[in-house]
Coordinates of C-alpha atoms in Angstrom, one line a residue:
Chain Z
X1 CA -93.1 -44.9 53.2
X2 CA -90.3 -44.9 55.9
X3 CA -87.4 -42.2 55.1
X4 CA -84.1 -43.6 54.4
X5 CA -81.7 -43.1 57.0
X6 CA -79.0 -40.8 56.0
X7 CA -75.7 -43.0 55.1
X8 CA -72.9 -43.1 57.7
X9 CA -70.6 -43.8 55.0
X10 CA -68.2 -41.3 54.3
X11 CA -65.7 -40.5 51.6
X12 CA -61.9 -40.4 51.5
X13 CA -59.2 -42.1 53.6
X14 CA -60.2 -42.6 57.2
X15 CA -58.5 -41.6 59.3
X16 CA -55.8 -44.3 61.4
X17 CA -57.3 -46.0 64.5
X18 CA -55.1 -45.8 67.2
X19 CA -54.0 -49.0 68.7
X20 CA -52.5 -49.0 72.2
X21 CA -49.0 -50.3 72.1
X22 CA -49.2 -54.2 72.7
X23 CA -47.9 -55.9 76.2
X24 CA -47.9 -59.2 75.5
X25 CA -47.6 -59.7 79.5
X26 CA -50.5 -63.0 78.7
X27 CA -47.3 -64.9 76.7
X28 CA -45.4 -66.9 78.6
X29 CA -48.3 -67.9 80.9
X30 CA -48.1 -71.4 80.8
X31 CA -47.7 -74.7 82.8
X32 CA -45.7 -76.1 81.0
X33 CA -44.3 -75.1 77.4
X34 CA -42.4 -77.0 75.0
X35 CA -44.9 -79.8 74.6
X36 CA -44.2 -82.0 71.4
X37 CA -46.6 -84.7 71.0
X38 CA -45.5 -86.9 67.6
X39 CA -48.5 -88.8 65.9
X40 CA -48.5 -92.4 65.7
X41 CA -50.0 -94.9 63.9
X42 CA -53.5 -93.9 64.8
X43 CA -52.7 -90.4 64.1
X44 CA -52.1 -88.0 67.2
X45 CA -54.4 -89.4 69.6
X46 CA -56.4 -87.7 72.3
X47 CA -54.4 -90.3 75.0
X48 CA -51.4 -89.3 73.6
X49 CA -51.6 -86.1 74.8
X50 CA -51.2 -86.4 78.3
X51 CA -47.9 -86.0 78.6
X52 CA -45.7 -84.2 81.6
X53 CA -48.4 -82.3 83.5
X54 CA -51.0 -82.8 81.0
X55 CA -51.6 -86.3 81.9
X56 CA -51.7 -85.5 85.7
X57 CA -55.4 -86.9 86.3
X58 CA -55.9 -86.0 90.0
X59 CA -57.9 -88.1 92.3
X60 CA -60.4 -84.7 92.8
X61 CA -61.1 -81.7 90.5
X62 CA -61.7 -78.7 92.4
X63 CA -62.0 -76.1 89.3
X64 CA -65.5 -75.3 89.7
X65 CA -64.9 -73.4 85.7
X66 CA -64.2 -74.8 82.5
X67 CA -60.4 -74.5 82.5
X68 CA -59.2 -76.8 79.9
X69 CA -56.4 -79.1 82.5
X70 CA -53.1 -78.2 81.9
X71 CA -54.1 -74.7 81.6
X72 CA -53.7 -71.5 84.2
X73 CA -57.1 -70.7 85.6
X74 CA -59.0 -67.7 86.4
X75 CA -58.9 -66.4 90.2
X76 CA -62.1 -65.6 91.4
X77 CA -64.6 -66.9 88.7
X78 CA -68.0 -67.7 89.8
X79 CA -68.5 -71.7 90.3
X80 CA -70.1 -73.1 87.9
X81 CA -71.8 -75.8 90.1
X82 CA -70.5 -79.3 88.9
X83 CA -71.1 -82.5 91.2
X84 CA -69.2 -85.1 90.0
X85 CA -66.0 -84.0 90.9
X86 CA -64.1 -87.2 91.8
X87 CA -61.9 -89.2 89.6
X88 CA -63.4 -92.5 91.1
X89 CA -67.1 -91.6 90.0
X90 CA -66.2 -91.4 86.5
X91 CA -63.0 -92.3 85.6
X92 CA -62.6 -95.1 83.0
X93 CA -58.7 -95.8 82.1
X94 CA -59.9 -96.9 78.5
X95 CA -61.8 -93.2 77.9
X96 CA -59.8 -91.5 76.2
X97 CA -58.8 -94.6 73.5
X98 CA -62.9 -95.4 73.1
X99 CA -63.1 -91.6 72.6
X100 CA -60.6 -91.8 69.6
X101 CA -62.2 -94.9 68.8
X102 CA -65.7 -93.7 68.4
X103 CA -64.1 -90.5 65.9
X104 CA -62.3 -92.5 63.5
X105 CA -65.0 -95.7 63.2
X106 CA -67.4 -93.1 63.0
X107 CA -70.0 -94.1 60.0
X108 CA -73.0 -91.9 58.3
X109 CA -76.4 -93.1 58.0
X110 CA -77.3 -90.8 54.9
X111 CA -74.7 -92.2 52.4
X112 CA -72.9 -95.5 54.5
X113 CA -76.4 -97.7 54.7
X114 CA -77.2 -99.0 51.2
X115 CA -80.9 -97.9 51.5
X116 CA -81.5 -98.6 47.9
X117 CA -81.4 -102.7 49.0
X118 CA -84.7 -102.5 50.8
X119 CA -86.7 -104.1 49.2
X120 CA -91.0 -104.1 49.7
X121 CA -91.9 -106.5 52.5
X122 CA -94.7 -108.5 53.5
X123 CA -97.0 -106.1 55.8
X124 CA -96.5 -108.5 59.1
X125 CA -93.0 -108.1 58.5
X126 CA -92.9 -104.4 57.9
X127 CA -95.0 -103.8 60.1
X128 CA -93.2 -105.6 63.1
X129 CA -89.7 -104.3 61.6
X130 CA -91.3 -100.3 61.8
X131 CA -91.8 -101.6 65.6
X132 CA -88.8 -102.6 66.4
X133 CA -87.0 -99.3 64.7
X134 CA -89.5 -97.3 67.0
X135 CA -88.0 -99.2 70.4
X136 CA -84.8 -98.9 69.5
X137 CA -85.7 -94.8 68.3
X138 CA -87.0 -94.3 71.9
X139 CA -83.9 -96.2 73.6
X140 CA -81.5 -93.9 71.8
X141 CA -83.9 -90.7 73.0
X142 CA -83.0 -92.0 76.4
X143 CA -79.4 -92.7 75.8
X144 CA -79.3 -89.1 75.0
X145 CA -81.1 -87.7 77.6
X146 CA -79.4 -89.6 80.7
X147 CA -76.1 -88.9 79.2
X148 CA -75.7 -85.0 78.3
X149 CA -77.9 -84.9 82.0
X150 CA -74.9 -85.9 83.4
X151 CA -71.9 -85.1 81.3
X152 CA -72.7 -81.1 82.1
X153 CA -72.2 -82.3 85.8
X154 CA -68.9 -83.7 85.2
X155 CA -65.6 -81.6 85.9
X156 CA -63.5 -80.8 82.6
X157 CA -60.2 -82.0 84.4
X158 CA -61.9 -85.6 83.6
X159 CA -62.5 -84.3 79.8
X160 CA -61.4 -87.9 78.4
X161 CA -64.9 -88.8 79.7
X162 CA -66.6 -86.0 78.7
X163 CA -65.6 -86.1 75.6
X164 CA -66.4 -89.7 74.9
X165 CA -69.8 -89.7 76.5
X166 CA -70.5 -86.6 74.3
X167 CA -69.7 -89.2 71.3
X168 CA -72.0 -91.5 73.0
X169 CA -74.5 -88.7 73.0
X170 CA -73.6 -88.8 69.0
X171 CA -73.8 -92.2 69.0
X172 CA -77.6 -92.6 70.3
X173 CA -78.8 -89.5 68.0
X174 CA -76.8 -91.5 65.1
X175 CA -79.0 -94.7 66.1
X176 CA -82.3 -92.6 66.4
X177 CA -81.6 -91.6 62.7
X178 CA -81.0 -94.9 61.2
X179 CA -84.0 -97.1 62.8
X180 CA -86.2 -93.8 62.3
X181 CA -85.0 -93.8 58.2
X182 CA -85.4 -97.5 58.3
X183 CA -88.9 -97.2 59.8
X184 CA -90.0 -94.8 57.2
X185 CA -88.3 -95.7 54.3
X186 CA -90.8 -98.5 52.9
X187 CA -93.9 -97.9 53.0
X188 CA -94.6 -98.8 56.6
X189 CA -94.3 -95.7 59.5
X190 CA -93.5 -95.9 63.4
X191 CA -95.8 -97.7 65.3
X192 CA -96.2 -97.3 69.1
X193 CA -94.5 -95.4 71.8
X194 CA -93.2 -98.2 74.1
X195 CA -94.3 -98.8 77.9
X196 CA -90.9 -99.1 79.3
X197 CA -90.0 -98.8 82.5
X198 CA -86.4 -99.7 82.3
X199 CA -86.9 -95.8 80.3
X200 CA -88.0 -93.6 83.3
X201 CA -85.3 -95.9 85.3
X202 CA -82.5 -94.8 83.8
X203 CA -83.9 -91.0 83.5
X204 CA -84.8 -90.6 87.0
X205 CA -81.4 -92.1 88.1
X206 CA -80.1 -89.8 90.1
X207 CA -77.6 -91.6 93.2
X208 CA -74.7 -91.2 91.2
X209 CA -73.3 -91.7 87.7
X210 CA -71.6 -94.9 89.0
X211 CA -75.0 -96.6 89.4
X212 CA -76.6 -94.8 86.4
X213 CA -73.9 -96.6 84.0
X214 CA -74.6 -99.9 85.3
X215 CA -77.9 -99.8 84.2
X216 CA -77.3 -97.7 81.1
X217 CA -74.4 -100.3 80.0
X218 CA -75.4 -103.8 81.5
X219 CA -78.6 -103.9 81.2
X220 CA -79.9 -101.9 78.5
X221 CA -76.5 -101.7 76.4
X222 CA -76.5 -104.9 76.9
X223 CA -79.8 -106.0 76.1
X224 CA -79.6 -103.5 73.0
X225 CA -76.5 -105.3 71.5
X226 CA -77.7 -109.0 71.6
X227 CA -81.0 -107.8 70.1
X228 CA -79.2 -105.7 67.3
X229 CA -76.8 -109.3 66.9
X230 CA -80.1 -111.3 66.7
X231 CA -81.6 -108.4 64.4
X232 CA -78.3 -108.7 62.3
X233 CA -78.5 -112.6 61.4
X234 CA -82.4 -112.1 61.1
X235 CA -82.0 -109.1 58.5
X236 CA -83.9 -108.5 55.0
X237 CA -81.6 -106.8 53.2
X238 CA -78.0 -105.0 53.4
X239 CA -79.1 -101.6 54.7
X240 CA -80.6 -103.1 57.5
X241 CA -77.2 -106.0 58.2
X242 CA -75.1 -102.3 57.7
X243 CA -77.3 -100.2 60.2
X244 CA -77.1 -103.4 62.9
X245 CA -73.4 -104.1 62.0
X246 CA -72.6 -100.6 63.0
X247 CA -74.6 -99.9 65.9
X248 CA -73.6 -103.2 67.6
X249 CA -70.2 -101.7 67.4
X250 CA -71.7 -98.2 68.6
X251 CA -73.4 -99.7 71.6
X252 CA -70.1 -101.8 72.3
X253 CA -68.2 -98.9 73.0
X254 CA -70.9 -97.7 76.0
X255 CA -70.8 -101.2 77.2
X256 CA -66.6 -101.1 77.2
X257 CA -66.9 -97.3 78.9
X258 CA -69.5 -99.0 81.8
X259 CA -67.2 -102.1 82.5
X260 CA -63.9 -99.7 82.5
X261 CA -65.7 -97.4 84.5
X262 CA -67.3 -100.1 87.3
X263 CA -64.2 -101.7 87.5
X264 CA -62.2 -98.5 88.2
X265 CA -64.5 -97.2 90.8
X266 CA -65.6 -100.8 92.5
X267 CA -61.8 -101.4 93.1
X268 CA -61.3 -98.5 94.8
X269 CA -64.8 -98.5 96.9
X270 CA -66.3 -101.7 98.7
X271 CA -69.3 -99.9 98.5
X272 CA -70.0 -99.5 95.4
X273 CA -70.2 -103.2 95.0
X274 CA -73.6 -103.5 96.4
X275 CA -74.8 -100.5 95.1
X276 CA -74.4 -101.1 91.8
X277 CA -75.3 -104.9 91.9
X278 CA -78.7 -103.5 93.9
X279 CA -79.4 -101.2 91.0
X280 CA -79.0 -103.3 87.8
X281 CA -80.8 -105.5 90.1
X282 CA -83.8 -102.8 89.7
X283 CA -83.0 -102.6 86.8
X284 CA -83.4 -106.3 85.7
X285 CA -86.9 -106.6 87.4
X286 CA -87.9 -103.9 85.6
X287 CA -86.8 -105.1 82.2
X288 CA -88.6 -108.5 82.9
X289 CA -91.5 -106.6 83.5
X290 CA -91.4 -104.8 80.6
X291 CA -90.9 -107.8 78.5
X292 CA -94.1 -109.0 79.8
X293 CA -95.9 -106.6 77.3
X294 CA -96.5 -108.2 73.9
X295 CA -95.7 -105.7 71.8
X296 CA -91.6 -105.8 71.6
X297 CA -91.4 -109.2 72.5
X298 CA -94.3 -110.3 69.6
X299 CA -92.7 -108.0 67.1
X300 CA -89.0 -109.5 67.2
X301 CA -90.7 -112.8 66.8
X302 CA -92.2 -111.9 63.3
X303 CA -89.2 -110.8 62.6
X304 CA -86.9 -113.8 63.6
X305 CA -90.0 -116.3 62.5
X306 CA -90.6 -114.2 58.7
X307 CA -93.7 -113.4 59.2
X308 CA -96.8 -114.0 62.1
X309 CA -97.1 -117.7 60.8
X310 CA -93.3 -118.4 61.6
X311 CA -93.2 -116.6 64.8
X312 CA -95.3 -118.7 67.0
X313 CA -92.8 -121.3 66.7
X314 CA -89.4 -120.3 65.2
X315 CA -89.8 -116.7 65.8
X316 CA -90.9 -117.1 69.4
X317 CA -88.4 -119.8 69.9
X318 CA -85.1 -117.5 68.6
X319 CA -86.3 -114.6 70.4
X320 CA -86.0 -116.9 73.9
X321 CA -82.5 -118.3 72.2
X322 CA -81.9 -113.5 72.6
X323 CA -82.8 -113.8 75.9
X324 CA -80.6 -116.7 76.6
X325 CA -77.7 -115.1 75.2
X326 CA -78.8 -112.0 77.0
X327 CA -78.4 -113.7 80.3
X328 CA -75.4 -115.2 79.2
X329 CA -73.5 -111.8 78.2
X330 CA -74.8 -110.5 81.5
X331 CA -73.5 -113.2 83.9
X332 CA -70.0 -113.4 81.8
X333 CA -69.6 -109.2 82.9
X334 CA -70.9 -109.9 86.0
X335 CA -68.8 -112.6 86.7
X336 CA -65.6 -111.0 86.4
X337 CA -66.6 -107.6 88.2
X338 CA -66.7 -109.9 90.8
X339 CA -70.9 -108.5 90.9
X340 CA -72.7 -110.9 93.0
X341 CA -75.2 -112.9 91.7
X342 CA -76.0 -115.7 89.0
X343 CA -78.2 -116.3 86.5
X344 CA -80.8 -118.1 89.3
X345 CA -81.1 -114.9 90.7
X346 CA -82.3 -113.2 87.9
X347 CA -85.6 -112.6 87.2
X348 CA -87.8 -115.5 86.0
X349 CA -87.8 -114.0 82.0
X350 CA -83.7 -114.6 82.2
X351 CA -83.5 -118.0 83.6
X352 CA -82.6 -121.0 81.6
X353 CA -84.9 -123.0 79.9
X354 CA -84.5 -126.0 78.6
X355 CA -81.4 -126.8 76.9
X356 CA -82.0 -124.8 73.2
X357 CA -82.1 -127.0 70.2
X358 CA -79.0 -127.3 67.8
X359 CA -79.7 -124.0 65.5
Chain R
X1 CA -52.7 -113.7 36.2
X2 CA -51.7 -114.4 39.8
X3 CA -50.9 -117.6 41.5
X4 CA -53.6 -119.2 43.6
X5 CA -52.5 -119.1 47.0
X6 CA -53.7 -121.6 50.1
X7 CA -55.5 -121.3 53.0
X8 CA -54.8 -121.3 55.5
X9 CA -51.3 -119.9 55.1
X10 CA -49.0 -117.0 55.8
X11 CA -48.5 -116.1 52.0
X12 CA -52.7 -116.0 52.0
X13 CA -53.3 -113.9 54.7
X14 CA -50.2 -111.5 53.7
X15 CA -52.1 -111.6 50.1
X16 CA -55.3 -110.7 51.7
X17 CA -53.3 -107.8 54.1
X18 CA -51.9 -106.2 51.0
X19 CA -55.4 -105.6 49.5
X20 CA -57.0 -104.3 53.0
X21 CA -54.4 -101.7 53.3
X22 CA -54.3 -100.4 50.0
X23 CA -58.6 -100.1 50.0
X24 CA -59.8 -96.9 51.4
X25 CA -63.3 -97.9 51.5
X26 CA -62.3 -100.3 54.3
X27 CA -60.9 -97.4 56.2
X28 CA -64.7 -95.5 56.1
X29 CA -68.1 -96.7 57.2
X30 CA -67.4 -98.3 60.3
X31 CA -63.8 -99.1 59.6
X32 CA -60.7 -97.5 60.6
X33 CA -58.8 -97.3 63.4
X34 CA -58.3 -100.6 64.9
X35 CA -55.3 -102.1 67.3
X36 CA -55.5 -105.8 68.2
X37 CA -54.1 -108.7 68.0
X38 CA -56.0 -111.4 67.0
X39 CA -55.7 -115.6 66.7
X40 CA -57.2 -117.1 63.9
X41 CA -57.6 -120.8 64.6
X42 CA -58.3 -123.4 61.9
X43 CA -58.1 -127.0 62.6
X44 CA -55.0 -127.5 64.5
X45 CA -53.4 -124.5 62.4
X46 CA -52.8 -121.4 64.4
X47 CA -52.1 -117.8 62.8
X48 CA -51.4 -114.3 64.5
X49 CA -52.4 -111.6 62.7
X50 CA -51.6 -107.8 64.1
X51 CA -53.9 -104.5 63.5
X52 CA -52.3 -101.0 63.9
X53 CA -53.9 -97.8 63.3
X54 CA -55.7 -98.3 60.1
X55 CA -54.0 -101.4 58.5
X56 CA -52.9 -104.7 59.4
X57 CA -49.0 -104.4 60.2
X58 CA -48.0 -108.3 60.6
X59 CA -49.1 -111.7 60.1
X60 CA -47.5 -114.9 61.5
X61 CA -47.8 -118.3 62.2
X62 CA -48.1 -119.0 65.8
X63 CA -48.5 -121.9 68.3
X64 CA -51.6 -122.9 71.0
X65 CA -49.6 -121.6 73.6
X66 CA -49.3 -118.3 71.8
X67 CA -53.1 -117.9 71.7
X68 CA -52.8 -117.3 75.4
X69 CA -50.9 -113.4 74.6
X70 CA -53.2 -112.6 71.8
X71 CA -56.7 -110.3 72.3
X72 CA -58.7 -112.8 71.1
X73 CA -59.1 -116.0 68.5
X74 CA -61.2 -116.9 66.1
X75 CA -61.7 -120.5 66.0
X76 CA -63.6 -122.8 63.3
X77 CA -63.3 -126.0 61.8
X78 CA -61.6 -125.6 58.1
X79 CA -65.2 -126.7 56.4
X80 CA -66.5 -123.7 58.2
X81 CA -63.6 -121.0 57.4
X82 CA -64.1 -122.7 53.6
X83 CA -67.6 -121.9 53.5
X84 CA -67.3 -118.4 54.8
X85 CA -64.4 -117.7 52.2
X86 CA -66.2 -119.2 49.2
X87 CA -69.4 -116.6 50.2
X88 CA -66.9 -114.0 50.2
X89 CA -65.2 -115.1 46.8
X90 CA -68.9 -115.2 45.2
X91 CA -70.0 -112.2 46.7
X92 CA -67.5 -110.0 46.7
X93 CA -68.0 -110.0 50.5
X94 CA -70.0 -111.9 53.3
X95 CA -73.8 -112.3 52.8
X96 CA -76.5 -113.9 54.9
X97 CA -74.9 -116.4 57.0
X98 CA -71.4 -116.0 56.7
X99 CA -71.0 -112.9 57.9
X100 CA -69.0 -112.9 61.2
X101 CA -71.1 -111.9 63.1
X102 CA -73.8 -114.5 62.3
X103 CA -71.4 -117.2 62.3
X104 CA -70.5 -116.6 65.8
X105 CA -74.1 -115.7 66.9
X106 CA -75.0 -119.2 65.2
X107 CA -72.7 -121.2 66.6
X108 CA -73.3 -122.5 70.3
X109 CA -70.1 -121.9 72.2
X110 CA -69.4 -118.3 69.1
X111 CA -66.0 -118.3 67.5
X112 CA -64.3 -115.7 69.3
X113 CA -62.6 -117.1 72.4
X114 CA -60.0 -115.7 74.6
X115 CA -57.9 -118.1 77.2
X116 CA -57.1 -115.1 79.9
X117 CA -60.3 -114.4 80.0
X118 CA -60.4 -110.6 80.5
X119 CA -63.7 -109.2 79.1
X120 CA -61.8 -106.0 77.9
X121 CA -60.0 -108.1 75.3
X122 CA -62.2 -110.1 74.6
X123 CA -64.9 -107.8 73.4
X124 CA -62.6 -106.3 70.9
X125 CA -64.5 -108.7 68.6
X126 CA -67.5 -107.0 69.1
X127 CA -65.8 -103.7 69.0
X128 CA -64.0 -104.3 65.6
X129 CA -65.7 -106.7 63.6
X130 CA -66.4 -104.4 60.7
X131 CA -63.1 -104.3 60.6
X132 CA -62.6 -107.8 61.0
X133 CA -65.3 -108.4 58.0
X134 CA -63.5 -106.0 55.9
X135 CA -60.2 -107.7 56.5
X136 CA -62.1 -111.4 55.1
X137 CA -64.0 -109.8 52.8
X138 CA -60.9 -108.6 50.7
X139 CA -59.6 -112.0 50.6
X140 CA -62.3 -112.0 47.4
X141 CA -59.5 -110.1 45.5
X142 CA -57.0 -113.1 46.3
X143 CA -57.2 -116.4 44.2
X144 CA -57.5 -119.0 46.7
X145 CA -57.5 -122.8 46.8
X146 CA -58.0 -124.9 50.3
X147 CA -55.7 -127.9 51.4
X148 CA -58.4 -130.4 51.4
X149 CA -59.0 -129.8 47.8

């Protein structure tokens, strides 16, 4: 048996601690005091905040620390190593308002999704809806992933974007919760792990985050949001048309970050007109490739047709009226970026068809 | 009991703003914070309705020409905006087809239109349509009649 140790406590008063006789010489280190932000309607905003030389956004953040801006930084710290330094390869003028945005719409799938309206399913339905949740699971673990890879690149004088991709970040996990609670909420499970290339495209993006947003917000935001529209008016019950509903708003709020942010930079740049219409080139071709694989593409049919019998003609038929509006959505952005390129020079999959039948 | 009011009309929609910002379950679960201004188009009728913060400060009748300054408009034909508001009335809020967002994914040209075309705007519909839904769907607490009936 071990031996106790002996107690350090002793008795009586202790005796008084002797504290050194304050300075205070760290008061009245500051920029600029006096500050007095009011709220307004929306409360006291994160953009209302920038104020005298708190709203001074330069055009290059050379603070290699974490120094909140605004505030008196540290001589001599080590460097902390970020890359994206410049206002023009991340700035978005809308940041800080989607930021605020994201916060106060912000929605719980736990207790705001009315699971208890789920109702049991035919298994070809089930079964193709548990598919679909495990897509849209894996798109939100890449959303994740390519974001927090770059936001700790990011400089904090640019912390209006920081902090709104970090809501973004929120914002996939959010969506991984939901489709994976959908998914094993009645009776059916997850079902396969999706070949995608558009995936690893976005991951192993690593030009710049410029280029990485266009494909993160036109092409698969993009492609995300019809499908979660289409999913919407295709729905089974009202936990499913309230997990849609909100993600579609969710996802919107990426998409509005990625135009801000293109239209920001490409302004400024020539460049960065062809670079970024080269990479959601890529990144088109590789989403028509991956649509060539049954298994998303046959699954969404089910569930637009009701069931395998109505997906070989309704189903299969709505999930080309997706792609449509896909293409659509895509051109419109594209169009006034001033992107080059129409919907002829898309790949095959986005094309149009024949004019769709009255719905 | 309350008078039935008509829609489309100022005195409706400031009936139907009175009982969206005095419900704080609109505010939650997707709700909240919302600034726009937004068209509602219905027949010939036009009406500009205003979103601050977390209510809906102003409605108003407007003009075609004022459509032009406002973030977006939703246009449909009164048998359409009928339809969607007797769902809500017998629901308590929109079901099936009748939500917003199916209407405008079921109808070929949508319902939300801007006429300065910036994208920004324009996908405020998209951004706040729970909002938007919750905004309708409390016109169920508001005894309504239609001009063609």
């Amino acid at each position: 048996m071990a031996k106790s140790k002996p107690s350090k406590k002793t008795t009586g008063t202790p005796p008084p601690l002797e504290i050194p006789e304050p300075k205070f010489n760290w008061m009245n280190q500051s920029r600029q005091w006096g500050t007095r932000v009011s709220p307004g309607k929306s409360g006291l905003t994160l953009d209302s905040l920038n104020v005298g030389i708190y709203g001074e956004v330069p055009p290059r953040w050379t603070d290699q620390g974490r120094n909140p801006r605004g505030a008196i930084p540290v001589k001599g710290a080590l460097p902390i190593g970020y890359s994206v330094t410049e206002k023009i390869g991340l700035w978005a003028p809308m940041a800080a308002e989607l930021y605020e945005e994201a916060i106060q719409r912000r929605w719980a799938p736990a207790t705001d999704v009315p699971w208890a309206s789920i109702q049991a399913l035919p298994d070809d339905v089930e079964t193709a809806i548990c598919q679909v949740c495990t897509e849209i699971a894996q798109y939100a673990n890449v959303d994740i992933e390519v974001l927090t890879n770059w936001q700790h690149r990011m400089s904090y004088g640019y912390h209006e974007v920081k902090q709104f991709l970090a809501t973004a970040s929120l914002d996939a996990a959010r969506r991984y919760e939901a489709f994976r609670k959908r998914a094993l909420t009645n009776g059916g499970g997850l079902g396969l792990e999706p070949m995608d290339q558009v995936n690893r495209f976005l991951l192993e993006s690593r030009g710049g985050w410029t280029e990485t947003v266009a494909g993160i917000a036109l092409v698969r935001g993009l492609f995300l949001s019809t499908m979660c529209e289409y999913l919407f008016r295709h729905s089974y019950n009202d936990a499913e048309r309230a997990i849609y509903s909100y993600v579609i708003q969710d996802v919107s709020r990426l998409i509005a970050y990625g135009v801000d942010h293109l239209r920001y930079c490409m302004a400024r740049d020539d460049e960065k007109t062809s670079t970024v219409a080269t990479m959601i080139a890529i990144g088109l071709g590789l989403m028509a490739r991956d649509l060539r694989d049954p298994v998303l593409r046959e699954a969404l049919a089910i569930v637009f047709g009701g069931g395998i019998a109505g997906a070989r003609r309704e189903g299969m038929s709505v999930f080309l009226d997706f792609l449509e509006d896909f293409r659509e959505r895509h051109v419109a952005l594209r169009r006034w970026l001033n992107l080059p390129g129409d919907a002829m020079s898309m790949p095959r999959a986005f094309r149009p068809r024949e004019p769709r039948q009255a719905r | 009991m309350s008078e039935a009011l008509c829609f489309p009309s100022v005195e409706w929609l400031n009936a139907v703003r009175e009982v969206f910002n005095t419900t704080d379950s609109y505010r939650g679960a997707g709700g909240g914070q919302c600034d726009c201004t937004v068209g509602l188009k219905v027949d010939d009728e036009v009406f500009i309705v205003e979103f601050e913060g977390f209510g809906c400060s102003s409605v108003q009748t407007g003009t075609d020409f004022e459509l032009g300054n406002v973030d977006f408009y939703i246009e449909m034909p009164m048998s359409q905006w009928q339809d969607m508001l007797e769902n809500i009335s017998g629901n308590g809020h929109a079901i099936g087809e009748y939500t917003l967002n199916t209407i405008d994914l079921g109808s070929e040209e949508g319902i939300a239109h801007s006429k300065h075309g910036d994208q920004y705007r324009q996908d405020l519909f998209v951004r706040y349509n729970q909002t938007l839904q919750f905004f309708f769907d409390a016109s169920h607490r508001v005894d309504t009649t239609f001009e063609n009936s």
